[in-house]
Short mmCIF file of C-alpha atoms and ligand atoms in Angstrom, two decimals:
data_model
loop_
_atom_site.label_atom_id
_atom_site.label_comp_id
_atom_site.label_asym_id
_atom_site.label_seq_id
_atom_site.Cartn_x
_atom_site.Cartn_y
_atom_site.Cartn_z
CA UNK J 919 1.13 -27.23 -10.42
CA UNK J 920 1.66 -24.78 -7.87
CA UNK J 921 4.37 -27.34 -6.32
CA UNK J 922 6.51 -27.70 -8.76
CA UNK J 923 6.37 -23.86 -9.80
CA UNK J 924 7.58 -23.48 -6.26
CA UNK J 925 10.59 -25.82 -6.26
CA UNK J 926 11.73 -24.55 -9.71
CA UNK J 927 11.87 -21.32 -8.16
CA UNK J 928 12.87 -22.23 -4.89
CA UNK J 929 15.93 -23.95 -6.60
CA UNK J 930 18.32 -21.30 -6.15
CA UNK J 931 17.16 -20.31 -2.93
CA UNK J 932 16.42 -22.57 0.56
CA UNK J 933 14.26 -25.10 -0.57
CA UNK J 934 12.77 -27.12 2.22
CA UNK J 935 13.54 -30.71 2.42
CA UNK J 936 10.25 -32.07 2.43
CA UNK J 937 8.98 -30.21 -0.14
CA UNK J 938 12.29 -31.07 -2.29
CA UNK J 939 11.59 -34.68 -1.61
CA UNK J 940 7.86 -34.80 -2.75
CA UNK J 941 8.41 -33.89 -5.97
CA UNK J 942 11.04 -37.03 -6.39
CA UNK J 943 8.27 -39.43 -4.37
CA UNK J 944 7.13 -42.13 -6.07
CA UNK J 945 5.32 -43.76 -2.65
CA UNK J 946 2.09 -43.14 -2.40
CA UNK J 947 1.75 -42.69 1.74
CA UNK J 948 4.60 -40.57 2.01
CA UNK J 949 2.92 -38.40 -0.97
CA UNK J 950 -0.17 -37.97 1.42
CA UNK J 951 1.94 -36.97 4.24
CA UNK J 952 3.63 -34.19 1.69
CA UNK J 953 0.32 -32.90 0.53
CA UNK J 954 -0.67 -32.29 4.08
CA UNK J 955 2.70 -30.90 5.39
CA UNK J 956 2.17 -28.58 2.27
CA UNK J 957 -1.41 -27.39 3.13
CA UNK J 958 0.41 -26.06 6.14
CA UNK J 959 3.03 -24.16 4.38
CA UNK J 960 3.55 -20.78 3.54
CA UNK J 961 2.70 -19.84 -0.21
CA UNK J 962 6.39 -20.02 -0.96
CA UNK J 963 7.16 -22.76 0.86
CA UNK J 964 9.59 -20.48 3.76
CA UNK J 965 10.39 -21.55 7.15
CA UNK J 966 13.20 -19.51 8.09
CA UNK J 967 13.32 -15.23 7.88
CA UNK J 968 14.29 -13.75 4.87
CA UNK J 969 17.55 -12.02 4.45
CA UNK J 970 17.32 -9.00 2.56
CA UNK J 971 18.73 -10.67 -0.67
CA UNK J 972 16.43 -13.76 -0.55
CA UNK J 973 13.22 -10.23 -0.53
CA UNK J 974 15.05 -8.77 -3.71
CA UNK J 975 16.39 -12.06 -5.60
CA UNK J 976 13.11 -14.08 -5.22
CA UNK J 977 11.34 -10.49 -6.39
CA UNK J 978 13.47 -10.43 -8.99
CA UNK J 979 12.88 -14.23 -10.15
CA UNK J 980 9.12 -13.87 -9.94
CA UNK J 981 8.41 -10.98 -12.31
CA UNK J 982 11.16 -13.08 -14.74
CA UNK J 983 9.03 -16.41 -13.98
CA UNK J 984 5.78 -14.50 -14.43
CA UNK J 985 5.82 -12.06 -17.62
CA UNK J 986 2.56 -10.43 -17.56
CA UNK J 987 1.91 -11.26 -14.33
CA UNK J 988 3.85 -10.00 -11.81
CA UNK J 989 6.27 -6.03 -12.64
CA UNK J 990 9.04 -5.73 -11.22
CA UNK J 991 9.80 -1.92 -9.56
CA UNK J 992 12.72 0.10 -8.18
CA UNK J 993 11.27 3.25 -5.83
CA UNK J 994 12.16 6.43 -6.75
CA UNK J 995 14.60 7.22 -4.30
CA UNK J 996 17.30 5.46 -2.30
CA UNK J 997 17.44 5.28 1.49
CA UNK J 998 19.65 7.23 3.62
CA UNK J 999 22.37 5.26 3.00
CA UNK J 1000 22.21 4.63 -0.79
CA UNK J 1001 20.31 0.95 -0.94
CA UNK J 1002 17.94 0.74 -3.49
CA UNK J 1003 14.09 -0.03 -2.49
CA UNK J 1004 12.39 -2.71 -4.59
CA UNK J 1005 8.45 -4.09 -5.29
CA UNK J 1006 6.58 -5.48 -7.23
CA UNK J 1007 3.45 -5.43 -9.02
CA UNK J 1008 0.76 -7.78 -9.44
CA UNK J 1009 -2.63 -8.12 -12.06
CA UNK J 1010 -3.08 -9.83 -15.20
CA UNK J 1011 -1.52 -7.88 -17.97
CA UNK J 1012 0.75 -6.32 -15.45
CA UNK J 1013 2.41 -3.93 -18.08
CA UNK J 1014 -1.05 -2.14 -19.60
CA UNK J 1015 -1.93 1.13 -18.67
CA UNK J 1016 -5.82 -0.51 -17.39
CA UNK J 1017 -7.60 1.94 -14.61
CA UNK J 1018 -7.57 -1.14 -12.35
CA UNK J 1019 -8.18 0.40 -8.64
CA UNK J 1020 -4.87 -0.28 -6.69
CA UNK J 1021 -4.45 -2.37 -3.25
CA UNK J 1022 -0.80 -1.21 -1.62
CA UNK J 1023 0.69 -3.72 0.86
CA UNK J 1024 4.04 -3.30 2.54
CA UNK J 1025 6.27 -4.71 5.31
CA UNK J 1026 9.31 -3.01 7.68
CA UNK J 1027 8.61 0.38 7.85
CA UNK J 1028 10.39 -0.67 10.97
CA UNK J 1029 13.45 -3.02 10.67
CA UNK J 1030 13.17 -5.44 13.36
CA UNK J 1031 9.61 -6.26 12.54
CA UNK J 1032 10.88 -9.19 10.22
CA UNK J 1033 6.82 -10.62 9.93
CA UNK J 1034 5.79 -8.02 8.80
CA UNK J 1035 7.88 -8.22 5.76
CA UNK J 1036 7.03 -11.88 5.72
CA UNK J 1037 3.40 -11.65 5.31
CA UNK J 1038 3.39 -9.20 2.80
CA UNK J 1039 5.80 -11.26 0.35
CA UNK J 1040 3.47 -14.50 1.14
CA UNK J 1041 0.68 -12.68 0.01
CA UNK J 1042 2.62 -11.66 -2.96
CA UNK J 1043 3.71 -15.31 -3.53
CA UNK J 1044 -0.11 -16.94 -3.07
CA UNK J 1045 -1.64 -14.30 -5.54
CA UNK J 1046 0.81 -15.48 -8.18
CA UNK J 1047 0.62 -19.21 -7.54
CA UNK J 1048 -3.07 -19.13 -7.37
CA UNK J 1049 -3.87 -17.19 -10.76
CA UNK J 1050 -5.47 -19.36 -12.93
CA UNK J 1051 -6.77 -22.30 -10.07
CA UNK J 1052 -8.96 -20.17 -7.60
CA UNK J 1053 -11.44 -18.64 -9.39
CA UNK J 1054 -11.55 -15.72 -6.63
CA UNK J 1055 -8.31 -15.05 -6.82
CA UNK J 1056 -8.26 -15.33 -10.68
CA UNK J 1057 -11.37 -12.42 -10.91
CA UNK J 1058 -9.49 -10.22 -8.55
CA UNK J 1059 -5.94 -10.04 -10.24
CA UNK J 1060 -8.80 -9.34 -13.74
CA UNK J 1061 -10.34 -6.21 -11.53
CA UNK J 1062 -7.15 -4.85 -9.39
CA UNK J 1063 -3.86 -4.28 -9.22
CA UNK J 1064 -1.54 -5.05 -6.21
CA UNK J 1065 1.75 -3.03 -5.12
CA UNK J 1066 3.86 -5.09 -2.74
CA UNK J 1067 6.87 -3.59 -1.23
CA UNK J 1068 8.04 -5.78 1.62
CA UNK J 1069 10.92 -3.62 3.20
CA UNK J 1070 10.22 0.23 2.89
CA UNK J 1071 13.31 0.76 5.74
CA UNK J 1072 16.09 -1.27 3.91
CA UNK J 1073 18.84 0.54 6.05
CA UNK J 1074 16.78 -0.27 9.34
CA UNK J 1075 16.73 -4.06 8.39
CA UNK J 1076 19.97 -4.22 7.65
CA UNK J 1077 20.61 -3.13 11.09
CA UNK J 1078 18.13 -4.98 12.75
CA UNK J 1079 16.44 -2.04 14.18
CA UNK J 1080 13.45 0.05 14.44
CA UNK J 1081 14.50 3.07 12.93
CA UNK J 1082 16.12 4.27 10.00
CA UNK J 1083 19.67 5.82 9.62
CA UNK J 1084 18.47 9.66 9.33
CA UNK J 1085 20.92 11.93 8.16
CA UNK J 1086 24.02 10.43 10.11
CA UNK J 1087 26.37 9.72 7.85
CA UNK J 1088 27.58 6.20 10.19
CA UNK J 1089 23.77 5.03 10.79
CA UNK J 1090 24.51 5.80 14.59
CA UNK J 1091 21.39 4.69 16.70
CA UNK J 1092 20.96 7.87 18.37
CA UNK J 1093 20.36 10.31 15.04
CA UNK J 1094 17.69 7.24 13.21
CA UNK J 1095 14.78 8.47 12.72
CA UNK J 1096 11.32 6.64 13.15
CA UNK J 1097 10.06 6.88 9.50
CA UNK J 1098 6.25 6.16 11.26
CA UNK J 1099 6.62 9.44 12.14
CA UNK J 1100 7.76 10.83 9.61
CA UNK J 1101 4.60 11.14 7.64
CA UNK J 1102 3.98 15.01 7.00
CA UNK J 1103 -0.02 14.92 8.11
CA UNK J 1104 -0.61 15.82 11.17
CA UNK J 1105 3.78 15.95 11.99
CA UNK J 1106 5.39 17.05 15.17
CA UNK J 1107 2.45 16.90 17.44
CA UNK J 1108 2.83 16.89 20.63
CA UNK J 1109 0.65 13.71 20.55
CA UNK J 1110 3.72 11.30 21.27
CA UNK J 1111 6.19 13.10 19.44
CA UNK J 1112 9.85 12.86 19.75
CA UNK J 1113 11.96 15.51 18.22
CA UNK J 1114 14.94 13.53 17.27
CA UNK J 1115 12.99 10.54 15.82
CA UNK J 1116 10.28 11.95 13.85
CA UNK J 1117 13.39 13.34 11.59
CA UNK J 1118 14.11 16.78 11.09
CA UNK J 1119 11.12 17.48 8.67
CA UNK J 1120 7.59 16.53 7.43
CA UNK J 1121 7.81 14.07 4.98
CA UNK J 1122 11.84 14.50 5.25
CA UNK J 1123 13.21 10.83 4.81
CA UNK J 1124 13.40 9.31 1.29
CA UNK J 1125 12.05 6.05 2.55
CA UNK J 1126 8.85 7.42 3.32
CA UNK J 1127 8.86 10.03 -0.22
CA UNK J 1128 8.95 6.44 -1.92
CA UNK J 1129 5.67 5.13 -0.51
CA UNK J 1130 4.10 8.96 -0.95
CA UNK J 1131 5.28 8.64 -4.30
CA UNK J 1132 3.61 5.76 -5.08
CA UNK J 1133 0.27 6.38 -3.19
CA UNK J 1134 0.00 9.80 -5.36
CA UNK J 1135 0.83 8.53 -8.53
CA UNK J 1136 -1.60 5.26 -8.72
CA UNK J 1137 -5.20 5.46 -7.31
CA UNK J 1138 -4.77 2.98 -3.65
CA UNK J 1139 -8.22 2.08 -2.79
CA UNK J 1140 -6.76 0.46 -0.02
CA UNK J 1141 -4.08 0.34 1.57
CA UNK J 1142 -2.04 -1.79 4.30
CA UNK J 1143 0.96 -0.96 6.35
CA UNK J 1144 2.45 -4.32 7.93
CA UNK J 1145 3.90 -4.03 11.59
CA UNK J 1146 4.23 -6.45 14.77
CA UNK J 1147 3.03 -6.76 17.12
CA UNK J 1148 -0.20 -7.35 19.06
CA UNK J 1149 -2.98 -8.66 16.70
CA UNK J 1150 -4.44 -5.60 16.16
CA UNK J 1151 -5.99 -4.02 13.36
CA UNK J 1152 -5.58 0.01 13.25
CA UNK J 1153 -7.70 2.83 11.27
CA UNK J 1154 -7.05 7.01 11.58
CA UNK J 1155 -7.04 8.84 13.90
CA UNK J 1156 -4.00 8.49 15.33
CA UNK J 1157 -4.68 10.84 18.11
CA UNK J 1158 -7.78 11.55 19.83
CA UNK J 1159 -8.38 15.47 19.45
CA UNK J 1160 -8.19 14.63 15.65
CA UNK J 1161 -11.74 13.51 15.71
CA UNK J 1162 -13.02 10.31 13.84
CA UNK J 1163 -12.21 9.97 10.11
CA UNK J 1164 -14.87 11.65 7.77
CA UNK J 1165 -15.41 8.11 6.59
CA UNK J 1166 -15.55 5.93 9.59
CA UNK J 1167 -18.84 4.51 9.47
CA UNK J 1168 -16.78 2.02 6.05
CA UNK J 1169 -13.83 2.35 8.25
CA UNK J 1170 -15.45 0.79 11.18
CA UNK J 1171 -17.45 -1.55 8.71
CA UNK J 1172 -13.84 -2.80 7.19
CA UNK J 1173 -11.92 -3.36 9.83
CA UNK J 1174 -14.70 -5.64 11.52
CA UNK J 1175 -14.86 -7.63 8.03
CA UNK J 1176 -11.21 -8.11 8.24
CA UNK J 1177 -10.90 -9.00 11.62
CA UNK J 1178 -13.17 -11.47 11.99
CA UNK J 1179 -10.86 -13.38 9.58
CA UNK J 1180 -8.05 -12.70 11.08
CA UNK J 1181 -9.05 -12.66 15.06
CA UNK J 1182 -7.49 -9.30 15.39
CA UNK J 1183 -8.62 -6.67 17.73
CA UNK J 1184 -10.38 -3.41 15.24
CA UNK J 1185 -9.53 0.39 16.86
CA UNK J 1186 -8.91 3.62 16.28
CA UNK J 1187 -5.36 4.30 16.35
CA UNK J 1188 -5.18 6.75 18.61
CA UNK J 1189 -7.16 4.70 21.40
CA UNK J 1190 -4.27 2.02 21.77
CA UNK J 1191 -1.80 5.04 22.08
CA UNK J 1192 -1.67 8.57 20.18
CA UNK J 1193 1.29 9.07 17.78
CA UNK J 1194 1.64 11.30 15.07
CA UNK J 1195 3.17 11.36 11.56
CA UNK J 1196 1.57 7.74 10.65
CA UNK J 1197 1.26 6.54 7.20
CA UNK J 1198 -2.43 5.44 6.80
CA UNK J 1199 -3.30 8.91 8.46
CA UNK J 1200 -1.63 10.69 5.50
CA UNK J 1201 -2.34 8.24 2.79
CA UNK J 1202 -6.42 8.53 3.84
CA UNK J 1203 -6.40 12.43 4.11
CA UNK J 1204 -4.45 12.57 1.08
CA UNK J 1205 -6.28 10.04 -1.22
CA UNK J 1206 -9.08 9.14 0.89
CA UNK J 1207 -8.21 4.98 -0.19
CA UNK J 1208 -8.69 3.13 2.82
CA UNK J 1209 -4.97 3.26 5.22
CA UNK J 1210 -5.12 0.44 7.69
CA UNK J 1211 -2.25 -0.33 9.79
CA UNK J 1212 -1.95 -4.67 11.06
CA UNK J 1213 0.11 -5.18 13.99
CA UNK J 1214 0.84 -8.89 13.26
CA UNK J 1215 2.13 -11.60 15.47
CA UNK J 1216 1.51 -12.08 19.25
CA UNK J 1217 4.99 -11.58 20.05
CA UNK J 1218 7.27 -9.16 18.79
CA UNK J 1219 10.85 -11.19 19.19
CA UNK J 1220 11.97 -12.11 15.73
CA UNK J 1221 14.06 -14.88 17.23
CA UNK J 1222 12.43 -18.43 16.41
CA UNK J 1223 9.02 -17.00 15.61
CA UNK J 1224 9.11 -18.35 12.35
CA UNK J 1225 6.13 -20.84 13.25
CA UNK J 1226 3.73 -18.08 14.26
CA UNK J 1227 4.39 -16.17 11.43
CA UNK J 1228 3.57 -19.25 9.45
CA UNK J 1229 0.28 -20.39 11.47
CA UNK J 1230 -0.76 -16.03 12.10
CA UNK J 1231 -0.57 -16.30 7.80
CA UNK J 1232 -2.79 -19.61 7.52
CA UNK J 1233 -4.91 -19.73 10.63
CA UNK J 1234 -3.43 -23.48 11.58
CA UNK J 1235 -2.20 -23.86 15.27
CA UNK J 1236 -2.22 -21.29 17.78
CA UNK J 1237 -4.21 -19.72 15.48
CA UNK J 1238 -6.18 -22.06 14.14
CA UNK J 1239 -9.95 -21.27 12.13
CA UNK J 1240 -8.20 -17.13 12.03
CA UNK J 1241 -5.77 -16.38 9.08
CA UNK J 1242 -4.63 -13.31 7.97
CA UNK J 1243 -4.41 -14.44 4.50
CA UNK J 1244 -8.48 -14.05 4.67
CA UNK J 1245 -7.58 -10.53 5.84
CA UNK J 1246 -5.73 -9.53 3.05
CA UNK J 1247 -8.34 -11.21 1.07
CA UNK J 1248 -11.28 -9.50 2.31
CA UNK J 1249 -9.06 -6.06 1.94
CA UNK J 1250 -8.24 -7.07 -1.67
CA UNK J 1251 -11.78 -7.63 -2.40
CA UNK J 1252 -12.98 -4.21 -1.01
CA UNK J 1253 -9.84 -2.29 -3.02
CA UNK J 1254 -11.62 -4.10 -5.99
CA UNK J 1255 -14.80 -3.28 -5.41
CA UNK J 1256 -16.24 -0.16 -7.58
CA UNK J 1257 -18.99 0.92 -4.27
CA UNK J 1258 -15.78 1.62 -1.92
CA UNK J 1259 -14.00 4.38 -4.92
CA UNK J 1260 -15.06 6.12 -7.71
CA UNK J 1261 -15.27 5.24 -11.55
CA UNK J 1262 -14.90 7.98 -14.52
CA UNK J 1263 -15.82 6.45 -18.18
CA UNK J 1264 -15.73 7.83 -21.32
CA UNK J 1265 -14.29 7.75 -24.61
CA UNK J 1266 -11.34 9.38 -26.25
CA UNK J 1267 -9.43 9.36 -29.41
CA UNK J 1268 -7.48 5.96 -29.27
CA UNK J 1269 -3.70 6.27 -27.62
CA UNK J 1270 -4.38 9.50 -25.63
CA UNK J 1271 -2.86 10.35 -22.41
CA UNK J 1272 -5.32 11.00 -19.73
CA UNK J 1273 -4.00 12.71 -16.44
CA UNK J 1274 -6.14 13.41 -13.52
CA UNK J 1275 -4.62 15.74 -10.77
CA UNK J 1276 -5.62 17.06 -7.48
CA UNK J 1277 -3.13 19.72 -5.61
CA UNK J 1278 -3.68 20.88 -2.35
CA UNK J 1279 -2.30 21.91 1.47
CA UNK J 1280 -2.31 19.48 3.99
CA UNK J 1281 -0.84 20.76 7.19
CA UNK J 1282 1.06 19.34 10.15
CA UNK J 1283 0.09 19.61 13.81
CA UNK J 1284 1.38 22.75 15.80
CA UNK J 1285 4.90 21.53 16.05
CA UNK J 1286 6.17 20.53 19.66
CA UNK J 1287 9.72 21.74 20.19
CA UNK J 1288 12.06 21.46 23.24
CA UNK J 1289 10.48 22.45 26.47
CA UNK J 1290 7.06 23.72 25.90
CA UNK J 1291 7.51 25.81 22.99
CA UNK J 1292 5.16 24.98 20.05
CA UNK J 1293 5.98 25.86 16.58
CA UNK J 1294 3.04 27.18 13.91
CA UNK J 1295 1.92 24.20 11.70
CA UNK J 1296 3.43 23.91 8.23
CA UNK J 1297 1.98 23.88 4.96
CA UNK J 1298 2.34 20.39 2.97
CA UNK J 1299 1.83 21.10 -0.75
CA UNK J 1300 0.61 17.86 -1.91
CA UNK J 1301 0.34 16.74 -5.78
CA UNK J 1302 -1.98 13.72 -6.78
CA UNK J 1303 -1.11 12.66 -10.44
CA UNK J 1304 -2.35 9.26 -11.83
CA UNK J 1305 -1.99 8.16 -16.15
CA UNK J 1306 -4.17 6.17 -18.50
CA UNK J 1307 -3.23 5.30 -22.00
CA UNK J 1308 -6.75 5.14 -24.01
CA UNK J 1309 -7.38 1.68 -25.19
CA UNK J 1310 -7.62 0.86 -28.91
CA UNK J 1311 -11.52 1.37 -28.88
CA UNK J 1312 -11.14 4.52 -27.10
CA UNK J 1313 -13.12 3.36 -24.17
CA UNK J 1314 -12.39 3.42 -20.70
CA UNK J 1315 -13.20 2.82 -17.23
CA UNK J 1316 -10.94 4.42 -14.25
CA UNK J 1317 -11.16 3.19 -11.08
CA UNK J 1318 -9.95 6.58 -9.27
CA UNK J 1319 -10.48 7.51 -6.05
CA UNK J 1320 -12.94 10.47 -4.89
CA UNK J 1321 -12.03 13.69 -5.84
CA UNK J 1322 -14.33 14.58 -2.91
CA UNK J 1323 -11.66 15.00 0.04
CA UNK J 1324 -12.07 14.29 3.96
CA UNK J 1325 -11.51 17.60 5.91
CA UNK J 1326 -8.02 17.17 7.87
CA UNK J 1327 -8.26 17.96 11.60
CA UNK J 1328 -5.01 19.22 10.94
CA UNK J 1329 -5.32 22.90 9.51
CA UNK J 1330 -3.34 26.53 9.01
CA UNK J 1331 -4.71 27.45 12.67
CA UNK J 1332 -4.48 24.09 14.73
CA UNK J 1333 -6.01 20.55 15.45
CA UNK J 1334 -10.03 21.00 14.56
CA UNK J 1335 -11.34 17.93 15.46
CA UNK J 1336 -13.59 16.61 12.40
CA UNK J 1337 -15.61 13.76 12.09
CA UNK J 1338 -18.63 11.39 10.17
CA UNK J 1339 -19.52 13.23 7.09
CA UNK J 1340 -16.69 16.33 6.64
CA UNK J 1341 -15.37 16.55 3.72
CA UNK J 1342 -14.67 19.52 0.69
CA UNK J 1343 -16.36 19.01 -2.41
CA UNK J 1344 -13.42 19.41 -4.63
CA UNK J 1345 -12.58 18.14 -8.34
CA UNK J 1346 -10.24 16.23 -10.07
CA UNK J 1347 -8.31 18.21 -13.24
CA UNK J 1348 -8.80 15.90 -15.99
CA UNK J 1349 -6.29 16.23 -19.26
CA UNK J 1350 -6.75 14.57 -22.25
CA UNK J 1351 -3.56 15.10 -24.64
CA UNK J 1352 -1.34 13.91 -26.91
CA UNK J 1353 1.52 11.40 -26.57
CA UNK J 1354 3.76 14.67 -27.09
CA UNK J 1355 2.06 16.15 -23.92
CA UNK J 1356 0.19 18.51 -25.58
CA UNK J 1357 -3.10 18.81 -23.88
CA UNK J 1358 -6.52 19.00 -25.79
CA UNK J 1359 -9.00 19.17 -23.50
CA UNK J 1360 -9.31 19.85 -20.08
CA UNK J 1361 -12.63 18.39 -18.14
CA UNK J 1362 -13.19 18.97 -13.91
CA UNK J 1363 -14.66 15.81 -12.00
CA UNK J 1364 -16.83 15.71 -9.26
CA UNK J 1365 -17.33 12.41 -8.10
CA UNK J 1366 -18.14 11.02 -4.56
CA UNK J 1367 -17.60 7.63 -2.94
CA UNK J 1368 -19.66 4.82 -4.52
CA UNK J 1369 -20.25 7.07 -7.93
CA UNK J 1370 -19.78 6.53 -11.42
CA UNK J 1371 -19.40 9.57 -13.04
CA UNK J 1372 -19.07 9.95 -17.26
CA UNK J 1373 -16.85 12.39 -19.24
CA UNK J 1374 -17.06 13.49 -23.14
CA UNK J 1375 -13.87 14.18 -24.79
CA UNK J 1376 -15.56 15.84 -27.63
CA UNK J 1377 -12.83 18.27 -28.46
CA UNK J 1378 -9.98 16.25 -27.35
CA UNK J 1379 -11.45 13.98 -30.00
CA UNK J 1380 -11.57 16.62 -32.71
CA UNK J 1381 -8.56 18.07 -31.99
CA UNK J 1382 -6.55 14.87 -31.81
CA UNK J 1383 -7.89 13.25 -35.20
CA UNK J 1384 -8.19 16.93 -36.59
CA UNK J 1385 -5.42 17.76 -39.12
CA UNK J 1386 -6.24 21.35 -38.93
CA UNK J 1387 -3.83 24.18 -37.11
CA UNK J 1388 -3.29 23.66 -33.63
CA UNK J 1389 -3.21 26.20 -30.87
ZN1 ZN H 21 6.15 -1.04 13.60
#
């Protein structure tokens, strides 16, 4: 029962007193009353903010509660000030290396936007409780993986502010840096650009290396940056002169599908006002997975708005018949979905390592400096670099992203505005090797949005199963 997996492992935490008493109930009315005062609670059964050790402890007790479920991760680096990042992971057989296309969702790239950290736990939490009884959710978690990380900015929650500490060795307000700016696509324009809080470098924070990290390293179909506020539900670009994205016409077509769940208002970015340095700007001209960025909340105090961030999740009062739970749905759905990515099959010799990599420049805007001197864009070497393990059979199916890449309005010479239908035809590298890392085989792959594209590992085949002298 969902109920009493959430007061076992509510039990060292804040458990509700209603929900405590239900489980103890023996009288039938008051049972009814319970069931319904639970159909209005959260998945996890929260009615009070999270402190940053209620995020990592009740992260920590649902990957030990759910073994082969639910991973638990620490992000590659630590913030500014040393605190360790944490996430977790969500499909069946969590621990498999399966190909499963990836949906990202994370909270607090700002500090004080407590919902937003909130929502993307909840989500975490009804995934997990719902495995196994919804038969939607159940097929989901058997064709994709979810990445939560709740609080990206640990060091600006702690605070209880906006930004992050930056390099200051005391966290003093003045040298924090806006990590939503810190993004290295399209950095230091002078698109609404402040040189103090877009930090002293694209890409230069470690908070925001983590979430790069991650978005190179598994393939996001989609992914979903949680702010407040405004109800509104934001897609590239995040200026104007950038131009639409190559892909808006499923941009557009998303967004709408999502908001109409969730009530929100659909826009381009840069049309509510231009910024630069953004993550789902980067993330979609890096990977071309789906960035979308959901203000949540109507209000943006974080002082008793624990209601609306209860009824904005489940579409009951204020917001009743509009629930961003659907949102994340419909977005979990697409990431799953093989017509939004790509697919390579084949088959290899059982336990190889298959690597598919994609490196390239992106670039950041002509960089505004003090007065009105503008600084020559800078090259971002980026690295794309996802695993598979070959199954026992050999066979396999790898949800990937294209290798086909939208053309970035940012570029060597400027801002060149692009738009519906620019993109470079390029490949991804394709290894096929040995557990030692020796590589066997290497294969390029072309493959566009919606395509299914197959690859022979002849040779790797050979080679690997061959006991004759290697090169
Ligand atoms: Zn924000």
């Amino acid at each position: 029962m969902t109920l009493a997996l959430g007061v076992g492992l509510l039990g060292s935490l804040s458990i509700p007193a209603a929900t405590a008493g239900f489980a103890e109930s023996a009288d039938p009315a008051a049972a009814v009353q319970e069931l319904a005062a639970q159909a209005a609670a959260l998945p996890s059964g929260r009615t009070t903010y999270r402190a940053i050790t209620d995020y990592n402890d009740e992260m920590l007790a649902l990957s030990t509660q759910h073994p082969g479920l639910v991973k638990h991760i620490t992000l590659p680096h630590k913030t500014r000030q040393g605190r360790e990042v944490y996430g977790i992971e969500v499909t069946h057989d969590v621990d498999a290396s399966d190909g499963k296309p990836v949906l990202f969702m994370m909270g607090m790239h700002h500090g004080n936007e407590w919902p937003s950290g909130e929502h993307t736990l909840e989500f975490a939490y009804d995934l997990i409780n719902n495995d196994g009884k919804d038969p939607r959710i159940t097929r989901l978690l058997d064709q994709a993986r979810v990445i939560f990380v709740p609080v990206v900015n640990v060091d600006g929650f702690m605070l209880n502010r906006r930004t992050s500490c930056g390099v200051s060795p005391t966290c003093a307000s003045s040298a924090g840096v806006d990590i939503n700016r810190n993004y290295p696509f399209g950095w230091g324009s002078n698109a609404g650009s402040n040189a103090t809080t877009r930090g002293p470098g694209p890409g230069s924070e470690p908070e925001i290396q983590n979430i790069m990290d991650l978005t190179s390293a598994n393939q996001v179909t989609v992914l979903i940056t949680n702010h407040t506020s405004g109800h509104t539900l934001l897609r590239p670009p995040l200026e104007k002169r950038a131009g639409d994205a190559p892909d808006e016409a499923a941009y557009a077509a998303l967004t709408d599908a999502m908001a109409a769940k969730n009530g929100y208002t659909g826009m381009k970015s840069g049309f509510d006002y231009e910024t630069t340095g953004e993550t789902p700007d980067w993330s979609y001209y890096a990977t071309r997975g789906l960035g979308f960025t959901f203000e949540i909340m109507k209000t943006q105090s974080t002082n008793n708005t624990y209601p609306e961030v209860i009824e904005d999740y489940l579409g009951t009062g204020r917001y009743e018949g509009k629930s961003n739970r659907e949102a994340f749905m419909v977005a979990l759905e697409y990431a799953a979905d093989p017509a939004g990515h790509s697919v390579i099959t084949g088959q290899g010799p059982k336990g190889a390592v298959l690597t598919i990599t994609k490196d390239f420049d992106l670039w950041t805007a002509p960089i505004k400096q003090a007065g009105s001197v503008i600084d020559p864009p800078i090259a971002v070497p980026t690295h794309l670099e996802s695993r598979l393990i070959t199954p026992t059979n050999g066979k396999f199916t790898w949800h990937v992203n294209p290798s086909v890449r939208p053309a970035p309005a940012y570029t060597e010479t400027g801002v060149v505005a692009t738009g519906p239908g620019k993109f470079l035809k390029e490949s991804w590298t394709l290894t096929c090797a040995r557990p030692t890392g020796e590589v066997l085989e290497t294969v390029h792959v072309t493959v566009d949005r919606g395509e299914q594209v197959e690859v022979r590992l002849q040779e790797c085949k050979t080679r690997f199963n061959g006991n004759g002298p290697k090169d």
